[in-house]
mmCIF file of C-alpha atoms in Angstrom:
data_model
loop_
_atom_site.group_PDB
_atom_site.id
_atom_site.type_symbol
_atom_site.label_atom_id
_atom_site.label_comp_id
_atom_site.label_asym_id
_atom_site.label_seq_id
_atom_site.Cartn_x
_atom_site.Cartn_y
_atom_site.Cartn_z
ATOM 1 C CA MET L 1 -25.865 17.517 -53.254
ATOM 2 C CA LYS L 2 -25.166 16.779 -49.571
ATOM 3 C CA HIS L 3 -26.995 13.990 -47.879
ATOM 4 C CA LYS L 4 -27.157 13.457 -44.543
ATOM 5 C CA ILE L 5 -26.550 10.146 -42.462
ATOM 6 C CA PRO L 6 -27.845 8.649 -39.061
ATOM 7 C CA LEU L 7 -25.616 9.050 -36.269
ATOM 8 C CA LEU L 8 -23.408 6.488 -35.560
ATOM 9 C CA LYS L 9 -23.107 3.470 -33.416
ATOM 10 C CA ASP L 10 -19.924 2.378 -31.345
ATOM 11 C CA HIS L 11 -20.425 -0.824 -30.710
ATOM 12 C CA HIS L 12 -17.072 -1.599 -28.874
ATOM 13 C CA SER L 13 -15.985 1.142 -27.033
ATOM 14 C CA HIS L 14 -14.952 1.758 -23.217
ATOM 15 C CA PRO L 15 -17.138 5.114 -22.631
ATOM 16 C CA PHE L 16 -16.402 5.315 -18.671
ATOM 17 C CA MET L 17 -12.652 4.518 -19.014
ATOM 18 C CA PHE L 18 -12.213 7.319 -21.769
ATOM 19 C CA SER L 19 -13.872 9.550 -19.950
ATOM 20 C CA ILE L 20 -11.992 9.360 -16.077
ATOM 21 C CA LEU L 21 -8.621 9.259 -18.385
ATOM 22 C CA ASN L 22 -8.801 11.910 -20.701
ATOM 23 C CA SER L 23 -7.373 14.184 -17.831
ATOM 24 C CA CYS L 24 -4.037 11.499 -17.440
ATOM 25 C CA PRO L 25 -0.639 12.267 -19.356
ATOM 26 C CA ASN L 26 -0.413 10.791 -22.589
ATOM 27 C CA ILE L 27 3.522 9.936 -23.601
ATOM 28 C CA SER L 28 2.694 8.429 -27.121
ATOM 29 C CA LEU L 29 4.013 11.325 -29.033
ATOM 30 C CA ALA L 30 7.239 11.178 -26.109
ATOM 31 C CA ARG L 31 9.829 9.394 -28.727
ATOM 32 C CA THR L 32 12.996 9.277 -26.052
ATOM 33 C CA LYS L 33 12.807 7.813 -23.023
ATOM 34 C CA GLU L 34 13.779 11.480 -21.486
ATOM 35 C CA GLU L 35 10.333 12.788 -23.591
ATOM 36 C CA ALA L 36 8.303 10.700 -21.096
ATOM 37 C CA ILE L 37 9.975 11.027 -17.833
ATOM 38 C CA ALA L 38 9.935 15.262 -18.223
ATOM 39 C CA ILE L 39 5.909 14.779 -18.654
ATOM 40 C CA ILE L 40 5.566 11.212 -16.305
ATOM 41 C CA ASN L 41 7.786 13.950 -13.969
ATOM 42 C CA PHE L 42 5.057 16.599 -13.376
ATOM 43 C CA ALA L 43 2.458 14.421 -13.686
ATOM 44 C CA GLU L 44 -0.813 15.173 -11.280
ATOM 45 C CA THR L 45 -2.393 12.027 -11.534
ATOM 46 C CA ASN L 46 -1.771 8.606 -10.711
ATOM 47 C CA ILE L 47 -2.224 7.012 -14.112
ATOM 48 C CA ILE L 48 0.004 7.636 -17.053
ATOM 49 C CA LEU L 49 -0.998 6.572 -20.712
ATOM 50 C CA GLY L 50 0.238 5.721 -23.948
ATOM 51 C CA TRP L 51 3.288 4.148 -23.009
ATOM 52 C CA ASN L 52 5.167 2.326 -25.848
ATOM 53 C CA SER L 53 6.821 -0.918 -25.211
ATOM 54 C CA ASP L 54 8.958 -0.891 -28.576
ATOM 55 C CA TRP L 55 10.454 2.334 -27.813
ATOM 56 C CA TYR L 56 11.517 2.269 -24.864
ATOM 57 C CA HIS L 57 11.777 0.878 -20.760
ATOM 58 C CA PHE L 58 12.023 2.205 -17.493
ATOM 59 C CA THR L 59 14.233 0.966 -15.461
ATOM 60 C CA THR L 60 14.381 -0.659 -11.876
ATOM 61 C CA SER L 61 16.198 2.257 -11.019
ATOM 62 C CA GLU L 62 14.343 5.008 -13.229
ATOM 63 C CA LEU L 63 10.751 3.684 -11.197
ATOM 64 C CA ARG L 64 13.118 3.812 -7.739
ATOM 65 C CA VAL L 65 12.404 8.000 -7.778
ATOM 66 C CA MET L 66 9.255 8.837 -10.108
ATOM 67 C CA PRO L 67 6.160 9.815 -8.538
ATOM 68 C CA PRO L 68 3.091 7.415 -7.422
ATOM 69 C CA VAL L 69 2.371 6.345 -10.556
ATOM 70 C CA ILE L 70 1.093 3.413 -13.755
ATOM 71 C CA ILE L 71 2.267 3.377 -16.710
ATOM 72 C CA CYS L 72 -0.104 2.000 -18.705
ATOM 73 C CA ASN L 73 1.041 -0.528 -22.309
ATOM 74 C CA ARG L 74 -1.169 1.774 -25.393
ATOM 75 C CA SER L 75 -2.418 -1.365 -25.337
ATOM 76 C CA PHE L 76 -3.915 -0.916 -21.599
ATOM 77 C CA HIS L 77 -3.263 -5.043 -21.469
ATOM 78 C CA SER L 78 0.170 -4.507 -19.630
ATOM 79 C CA PHE L 79 1.316 -1.477 -16.806
ATOM 80 C CA LEU L 80 4.571 -0.348 -15.206
ATOM 81 C CA VAL L 81 4.173 0.466 -11.818
ATOM 82 C CA SER L 82 6.100 3.491 -10.476
ATOM 83 C CA SER L 83 8.139 1.801 -6.557
ATOM 84 C CA SER L 84 6.087 5.183 -4.570
ATOM 85 C CA PHE L 85 3.062 3.930 -5.940
ATOM 86 C CA LYS L 86 3.826 0.219 -4.470
ATOM 87 C CA GLU L 87 4.227 1.554 -1.382
ATOM 88 C CA ILE L 88 1.323 4.160 -1.237
ATOM 89 C CA PHE L 89 -1.278 0.567 -3.148
ATOM 90 C CA SER L 90 0.825 -2.219 -1.686
ATOM 91 C CA GLU L 91 -1.863 -3.934 0.025
ATOM 92 C CA ALA L 92 -4.129 -3.615 -3.693
ATOM 93 C CA GLU L 93 -4.289 -6.688 -5.569
ATOM 94 C CA PHE L 94 -3.601 -4.765 -8.962
ATOM 95 C CA VAL L 95 0.041 -4.143 -6.668
ATOM 96 C CA GLN L 96 0.675 -7.657 -5.559
ATOM 97 C CA HIS L 97 -0.842 -8.691 -10.106
ATOM 98 C CA PHE L 98 0.136 -6.645 -12.103
ATOM 99 C CA ASN L 99 3.015 -8.504 -13.467
ATOM 100 C CA ASP L 100 1.560 -11.172 -13.857
ATOM 101 C CA ALA L 101 -0.105 -11.274 -18.507
ATOM 102 C CA ASN L 102 -2.428 -14.051 -17.706
ATOM 103 C CA TRP L 103 -3.544 -12.313 -14.368
ATOM 104 C CA VAL L 104 -4.211 -8.785 -16.330
ATOM 105 C CA GLU L 105 -5.697 -10.064 -19.413
ATOM 106 C CA LYS L 106 -8.813 -12.001 -16.057
ATOM 107 C CA ASN L 107 -9.325 -8.798 -14.504
ATOM 108 C CA LEU L 108 -9.048 -6.106 -17.001
ATOM 109 C CA SER L 109 -13.021 -5.485 -15.288
ATOM 110 C CA LYS L 110 -11.101 -5.368 -11.548
ATOM 111 C CA ILE L 111 -8.544 -3.024 -12.894
ATOM 112 C CA MET L 112 -10.899 -0.191 -14.742
ATOM 113 C CA HIS L 113 -12.550 -0.476 -11.226
ATOM 114 C CA PHE L 114 -8.808 0.168 -9.598
ATOM 115 C CA PHE L 115 -8.785 2.795 -11.160
ATOM 116 C CA ALA L 116 -11.782 4.262 -11.264
ATOM 117 C CA SER L 117 -11.010 4.300 -7.123
ATOM 118 C CA ILE L 118 -8.038 6.315 -7.085
ATOM 119 C CA GLN L 119 -8.922 8.882 -9.935
ATOM 120 C CA THR L 120 -10.785 12.078 -8.891
ATOM 121 C CA PHE L 121 -14.223 12.042 -10.842
ATOM 122 C CA GLN L 122 -16.874 14.011 -11.414
ATOM 123 C CA PRO L 123 -20.219 13.184 -14.363
ATOM 124 C CA GLN L 124 -19.728 15.835 -15.482
ATOM 125 C CA GLN L 125 -16.665 13.460 -17.100
ATOM 126 C CA ILE L 126 -19.319 11.666 -18.848
ATOM 127 C CA GLU L 127 -21.241 13.982 -20.121
ATOM 128 C CA ASP L 128 -18.380 16.079 -21.552
ATOM 129 C CA TYR L 129 -17.222 12.579 -23.343
ATOM 130 C CA PHE L 130 -20.401 11.970 -24.868
ATOM 131 C CA ALA L 131 -20.428 15.173 -25.939
ATOM 132 C CA PHE L 132 -17.599 14.958 -27.602
ATOM 133 C CA LEU L 133 -18.838 11.676 -29.446
ATOM 134 C CA LEU L 134 -21.702 13.426 -30.833
ATOM 135 C CA ARG L 135 -19.039 16.137 -32.455
ATOM 136 C CA GLN L 136 -17.433 12.944 -33.898
ATOM 137 C CA GLY L 137 -20.947 12.248 -35.080
ATOM 138 C CA VAL L 138 -21.364 9.117 -32.982
ATOM 139 C CA TYR L 139 -24.564 8.652 -31.268
ATOM 140 C CA TYR L 140 -24.144 5.579 -28.848
ATOM 141 C CA ALA L 141 -21.218 4.051 -27.645
ATOM 142 C CA GLU L 142 -21.245 0.981 -25.818
ATOM 143 C CA GLU L 143 -19.736 -0.118 -22.497
ATOM 144 C CA MET L 144 -18.290 -2.875 -22.183
ATOM 145 C CA LEU L 145 -15.720 -3.196 -18.884
ATOM 146 C CA LEU L 146 -18.641 -1.913 -17.204
ATOM 147 C CA ALA L 147 -16.472 -2.455 -14.217
ATOM 148 C CA PHE L 148 -18.866 -1.103 -11.190
ATOM 149 C CA ALA L 149 -22.428 -0.976 -10.088
ATOM 150 C CA GLU L 150 -21.895 2.847 -9.133
ATOM 151 C CA GLU L 151 -21.960 3.325 -13.285
ATOM 152 C CA ILE L 152 -24.878 1.817 -13.992
ATOM 153 C CA ASP L 153 -26.356 4.198 -11.545
ATOM 154 C CA LEU L 154 -24.737 7.395 -12.963
ATOM 155 C CA PHE L 155 -26.181 6.486 -16.098
ATOM 156 C CA ILE L 156 -29.605 6.255 -15.434
ATOM 157 C CA LYS L 157 -29.342 9.462 -14.093
ATOM 158 C CA LEU L 158 -27.412 11.277 -16.640
ATOM 159 C CA GLY L 159 -30.017 10.592 -18.928
ATOM 160 C CA PHE L 160 -27.824 8.481 -21.102
ATOM 161 C CA LEU L 161 -29.056 4.430 -21.138
ATOM 162 C CA GLU L 162 -29.966 4.740 -24.129
ATOM 163 C CA ARG L 163 -26.696 6.147 -25.402
ATOM 164 C CA THR L 164 -25.198 2.530 -24.439
ATOM 165 C CA GLN L 165 -25.983 -0.316 -23.934
ATOM 166 C CA PHE L 166 -23.665 -2.359 -20.504
ATOM 167 C CA TRP L 167 -21.469 -5.283 -20.539
ATOM 168 C CA THR L 168 -19.070 -6.842 -18.002
ATOM 169 C CA SER L 169 -17.190 -9.781 -16.470
ATOM 170 C CA ILE L 170 -19.489 -12.642 -14.902
ATOM 171 C CA GLU L 171 -17.968 -11.745 -11.525
ATOM 172 C CA ILE L 172 -19.298 -8.437 -11.420
ATOM 173 C CA PHE L 173 -22.480 -9.346 -12.951
ATOM 174 C CA ASN L 174 -22.565 -11.991 -10.157
ATOM 175 C CA THR L 175 -21.790 -8.973 -7.181
ATOM 176 C CA LEU L 176 -24.770 -6.299 -8.588
ATOM 177 C CA SER L 177 -28.274 -6.389 -7.961
ATOM 178 C CA LYS L 178 -29.399 -4.123 -11.126
ATOM 179 C CA GLN L 179 -28.887 -7.108 -12.977
ATOM 180 C CA GLU L 180 -30.969 -6.695 -15.693
ATOM 181 C CA TYR L 181 -29.221 -3.515 -16.624
ATOM 182 C CA ILE L 182 -26.447 -5.907 -18.267
ATOM 183 C CA HIS L 183 -26.585 -7.126 -22.151
ATOM 184 C CA GLY L 184 -24.031 -9.404 -22.002
ATOM 185 C CA ILE L 185 -21.301 -11.203 -20.534
ATOM 186 C CA LYS L 186 -17.608 -10.321 -21.217
ATOM 187 C CA ILE L 187 -14.492 -12.986 -22.254
ATOM 188 C CA PHE L 188 -11.185 -12.121 -23.158
ATOM 189 C CA ALA L 189 -9.613 -15.078 -24.581
ATOM 190 C CA ASP L 190 -6.601 -13.087 -25.243
ATOM 191 C CA GLY L 191 -4.225 -10.566 -25.021
ATOM 192 C CA SER L 192 -2.731 -7.930 -27.356
ATOM 193 C CA LEU L 193 -0.863 -7.440 -29.845
ATOM 194 C CA GLY L 194 0.668 -4.089 -27.547
ATOM 195 C CA SER L 195 1.851 -6.287 -25.137
ATOM 196 C CA LYS L 196 2.196 -9.057 -26.919
ATOM 197 C CA THR L 197 -0.155 -11.774 -25.313
ATOM 198 C CA ALA L 198 -2.903 -11.640 -28.085
ATOM 199 C CA ALA L 199 -3.007 -15.385 -29.137
ATOM 200 C CA MET L 200 -0.338 -15.909 -32.099
ATOM 201 C CA ASN L 201 3.517 -15.944 -33.121
ATOM 202 C CA TYR L 202 5.852 -13.257 -33.443
ATOM 203 C CA LEU L 203 8.215 -12.345 -35.176
ATOM 204 C CA ASP L 204 10.725 -12.838 -32.340
ATOM 205 C CA VAL L 205 9.411 -16.594 -31.557
ATOM 206 C CA GLN L 206 7.317 -15.300 -28.632
ATOM 207 C CA ARG L 207 4.052 -16.682 -28.260
ATOM 208 C CA GLY L 208 0.777 -14.910 -27.317
ATOM 209 C CA LYS L 209 -0.578 -16.871 -25.070
ATOM 210 C CA LEU L 210 -4.670 -18.409 -24.589
ATOM 211 C CA VAL L 211 -6.400 -16.905 -21.007
ATOM 212 C CA HIS L 212 -8.260 -19.945 -20.419
ATOM 213 C CA SER L 213 -7.646 -23.994 -21.423
ATOM 214 C CA ASP L 214 -10.496 -25.272 -23.667
ATOM 215 C CA ILE L 215 -11.408 -26.705 -20.516
ATOM 216 C CA ALA L 216 -12.224 -22.935 -18.391
ATOM 217 C CA LEU L 217 -13.424 -21.581 -20.966
ATOM 218 C CA GLU L 218 -15.733 -23.840 -21.593
ATOM 219 C CA ILE L 219 -17.027 -23.197 -17.979
ATOM 220 C CA LEU L 220 -17.537 -20.346 -19.006
ATOM 221 C CA ILE L 221 -19.386 -20.055 -21.905
ATOM 222 C CA GLU L 222 -21.737 -22.608 -20.589
ATOM 223 C CA GLN L 223 -22.797 -20.234 -16.684
ATOM 224 C CA VAL L 224 -22.701 -17.325 -19.747
ATOM 225 C CA ALA L 225 -25.478 -19.978 -21.315
ATOM 226 C CA SER L 226 -27.042 -19.852 -17.463
ATOM 227 C CA LEU L 227 -27.913 -15.977 -17.550
ATOM 228 C CA ASN L 228 -29.336 -16.317 -20.988
ATOM 229 C CA LYS L 229 -27.010 -12.867 -21.544
ATOM 230 C CA ALA L 230 -25.312 -11.866 -24.698
ATOM 231 C CA LEU L 231 -21.847 -12.706 -25.056
ATOM 232 C CA ALA L 232 -18.528 -11.370 -25.985
ATOM 233 C CA ILE L 233 -15.297 -13.063 -26.516
ATOM 234 C CA HIS L 234 -12.207 -10.858 -27.077
ATOM 235 C CA ALA L 235 -9.608 -12.498 -29.671
ATOM 236 C CA ILE L 236 -7.317 -11.275 -31.733
ATOM 237 C CA GLY L 237 -5.077 -13.581 -32.622
ATOM 238 C CA ARG L 238 -5.885 -16.742 -33.814
ATOM 239 C CA GLN L 239 -5.371 -18.993 -31.708
ATOM 240 C CA ALA L 240 -7.571 -17.594 -30.060
ATOM 241 C CA ILE L 241 -10.538 -17.662 -32.871
ATOM 242 C CA THR L 242 -9.934 -20.941 -34.023
ATOM 243 C CA GLN L 243 -10.676 -21.614 -29.967
ATOM 244 C CA VAL L 244 -13.453 -19.449 -29.766
ATOM 245 C CA ILE L 245 -15.079 -20.593 -32.463
ATOM 246 C CA ASN L 246 -14.988 -24.276 -31.228
ATOM 247 C CA LEU L 247 -15.901 -23.901 -27.998
ATOM 248 C CA ILE L 248 -18.872 -22.021 -29.283
ATOM 249 C CA SER L 249 -19.999 -25.003 -31.738
ATOM 250 C CA LYS L 250 -20.815 -26.881 -28.680
ATOM 251 C CA ASN L 251 -22.967 -24.502 -27.309
ATOM 252 C CA GLN L 252 -25.953 -22.893 -29.072
ATOM 253 C CA HIS L 253 -27.793 -21.813 -26.687
ATOM 254 C CA ILE L 254 -26.601 -18.312 -26.475
ATOM 255 C CA PRO L 255 -29.171 -15.533 -27.795
ATOM 256 C CA GLU L 256 -25.932 -13.447 -28.831
ATOM 257 C CA ILE L 257 -22.436 -14.174 -29.791
ATOM 258 C CA ARG L 258 -19.933 -11.588 -30.209
ATOM 259 C CA ILE L 259 -16.600 -12.244 -31.017
ATOM 260 C CA GLU L 260 -14.373 -8.700 -30.458
ATOM 261 C CA HIS L 261 -11.706 -7.495 -32.570
ATOM 262 C CA CYS L 262 -11.003 -10.491 -34.741
ATOM 263 C CA GLN L 263 -8.351 -9.193 -36.163
ATOM 264 C CA PHE L 264 -6.136 -12.462 -37.682
ATOM 265 C CA ILE L 265 -9.437 -14.832 -38.738
ATOM 266 C CA SER L 266 -8.763 -17.753 -41.034
ATOM 267 C CA ARG L 267 -10.884 -18.060 -44.133
ATOM 268 C CA ARG L 268 -11.700 -21.299 -42.287
ATOM 269 C CA ASP L 269 -12.577 -19.860 -38.817
ATOM 270 C CA ALA L 270 -14.721 -17.090 -40.748
ATOM 271 C CA PHE L 271 -16.953 -19.716 -42.441
ATOM 272 C CA ARG L 272 -17.290 -21.105 -39.811
ATOM 273 C CA ALA L 273 -18.024 -18.891 -37.893
ATOM 274 C CA LYS L 274 -20.328 -16.888 -40.036
ATOM 275 C CA GLU L 275 -22.892 -20.972 -40.206
ATOM 276 C CA LEU L 276 -22.822 -20.410 -36.788
ATOM 277 C CA GLY L 277 -24.742 -16.851 -36.149
ATOM 278 C CA ILE L 278 -21.381 -15.571 -34.607
ATOM 279 C CA ILE L 279 -20.963 -11.472 -35.426
ATOM 280 C CA LEU L 280 -17.908 -9.918 -35.811
ATOM 281 C CA SER L 281 -17.242 -7.112 -34.112
ATOM 282 C CA MET L 282 -14.232 -6.146 -35.535
ATOM 283 C CA GLN L 283 -13.148 -2.483 -35.597
ATOM 284 C CA PRO L 284 -11.396 -0.555 -39.154
ATOM 285 C CA ASN L 285 -9.200 0.862 -36.726
ATOM 286 C CA PHE L 286 -6.954 -1.565 -35.867
ATOM 287 C CA SER L 287 -6.200 -1.831 -39.411
ATOM 288 C CA PHE L 288 -3.459 -0.044 -38.816
ATOM 289 C CA ASP L 289 -1.971 -2.224 -36.575
ATOM 290 C CA SER L 290 -0.729 -3.758 -39.519
ATOM 291 C CA ILE L 291 1.706 -0.282 -39.627
ATOM 292 C CA ARG L 292 2.401 0.243 -35.988
ATOM 293 C CA TYR L 293 3.743 -3.619 -35.345
ATOM 294 C CA LYS L 294 5.519 -4.256 -38.405
ATOM 295 C CA ASP L 295 8.491 -5.217 -36.433
ATOM 296 C CA ARG L 296 6.652 -8.133 -34.671
ATOM 297 C CA LEU L 297 4.426 -9.497 -37.026
ATOM 298 C CA SER L 298 5.675 -11.527 -40.691
ATOM 299 C CA GLU L 299 3.961 -9.712 -44.168
ATOM 300 C CA GLN L 300 2.035 -12.139 -44.476
ATOM 301 C CA THR L 301 0.487 -11.615 -41.045
ATOM 302 C CA CYS L 302 0.676 -7.786 -41.519
ATOM 303 C CA GLN L 303 -1.472 -8.546 -44.732
ATOM 304 C CA ASP L 304 -4.145 -11.240 -43.132
ATOM 305 C CA ASN L 305 -5.044 -8.762 -40.759
ATOM 306 C CA ASN L 306 -9.099 -7.067 -40.651
ATOM 307 C CA SER L 307 -9.191 -9.283 -43.801
ATOM 308 C CA PHE L 308 -12.280 -7.374 -44.173
ATOM 309 C CA ARG L 309 -13.006 -8.098 -48.246
ATOM 310 C CA MET L 310 -11.995 -12.106 -47.623
ATOM 311 C CA LEU L 311 -15.607 -11.707 -45.277
ATOM 312 C CA ILE L 312 -17.506 -10.001 -47.210
ATOM 313 C CA ASP L 313 -17.020 -10.653 -50.195
ATOM 314 C CA GLU L 314 -15.774 -14.165 -50.117
ATOM 315 C CA VAL L 315 -17.794 -15.444 -46.333
ATOM 316 C CA GLY L 316 -21.007 -13.140 -47.471
ATOM 317 C CA PHE L 317 -21.128 -11.488 -43.970
ATOM 318 C CA ILE L 318 -22.452 -7.878 -44.420
ATOM 319 C CA PRO L 319 -21.679 -4.826 -42.439
#
């Protein structure tokens, strides 16, 4: 017997980013640096995706002879920039700060805005991407990092407002004339596993860092509360998750609060989040991080990743 299920909703996505970057060269399957360089040298775009920094690194000499490109870590939280790109875009804020991990985590909306400005883009790419999603059974995909006002106009023109929901940084929000279209504000509390900037311990003793101090993050949360908008906070590592829950417990005047990813939440913090009414916006596909990043995580940490059974069976979250 066949059963029909409703079309799915993806509550954490980046449809505009995926649309504009879909045609960019991807070196994620290049297992050697030589293979990757061959792809990069024939690139017809400024943006290269899929670099796995644990497989190989590019030397200064190699970056010096590459075409004008940005090489994006597969996590999209760290980057390399070729010398020729730096020369062409020397005044760009991204070029001046891409080596500063803390700046990157605080300015991903700006980074996406910059990427969009250097990529050739057509509205058809958005339509093609949503058509692709529909073929996968996904009707709705939230835009978690709106980068500029024109994106709202584009979705209105295409008739896709019912197929998304806009989130943006508080800095971008304050520049928008159509703020009524923004569902909520997104804040980053830490980075990613791929760039080792998620706030947690790693096997090589490196420790990811919090993006904000407690005081700075508390101020941001208070600003969101004053807007009466929803709040989504990116927090992957246990230290960041604990920081977020501690501060949310002090400010419960926000209509909807989500922790994005929340991969390494402790049992204690899970109960606290449930009591506070926090939504854990988690993605099953990141369970594979326990395999992908076992080179940097302890066996116990890998087991703690995306503890859905604990959250459902013990804490009482309902998927």
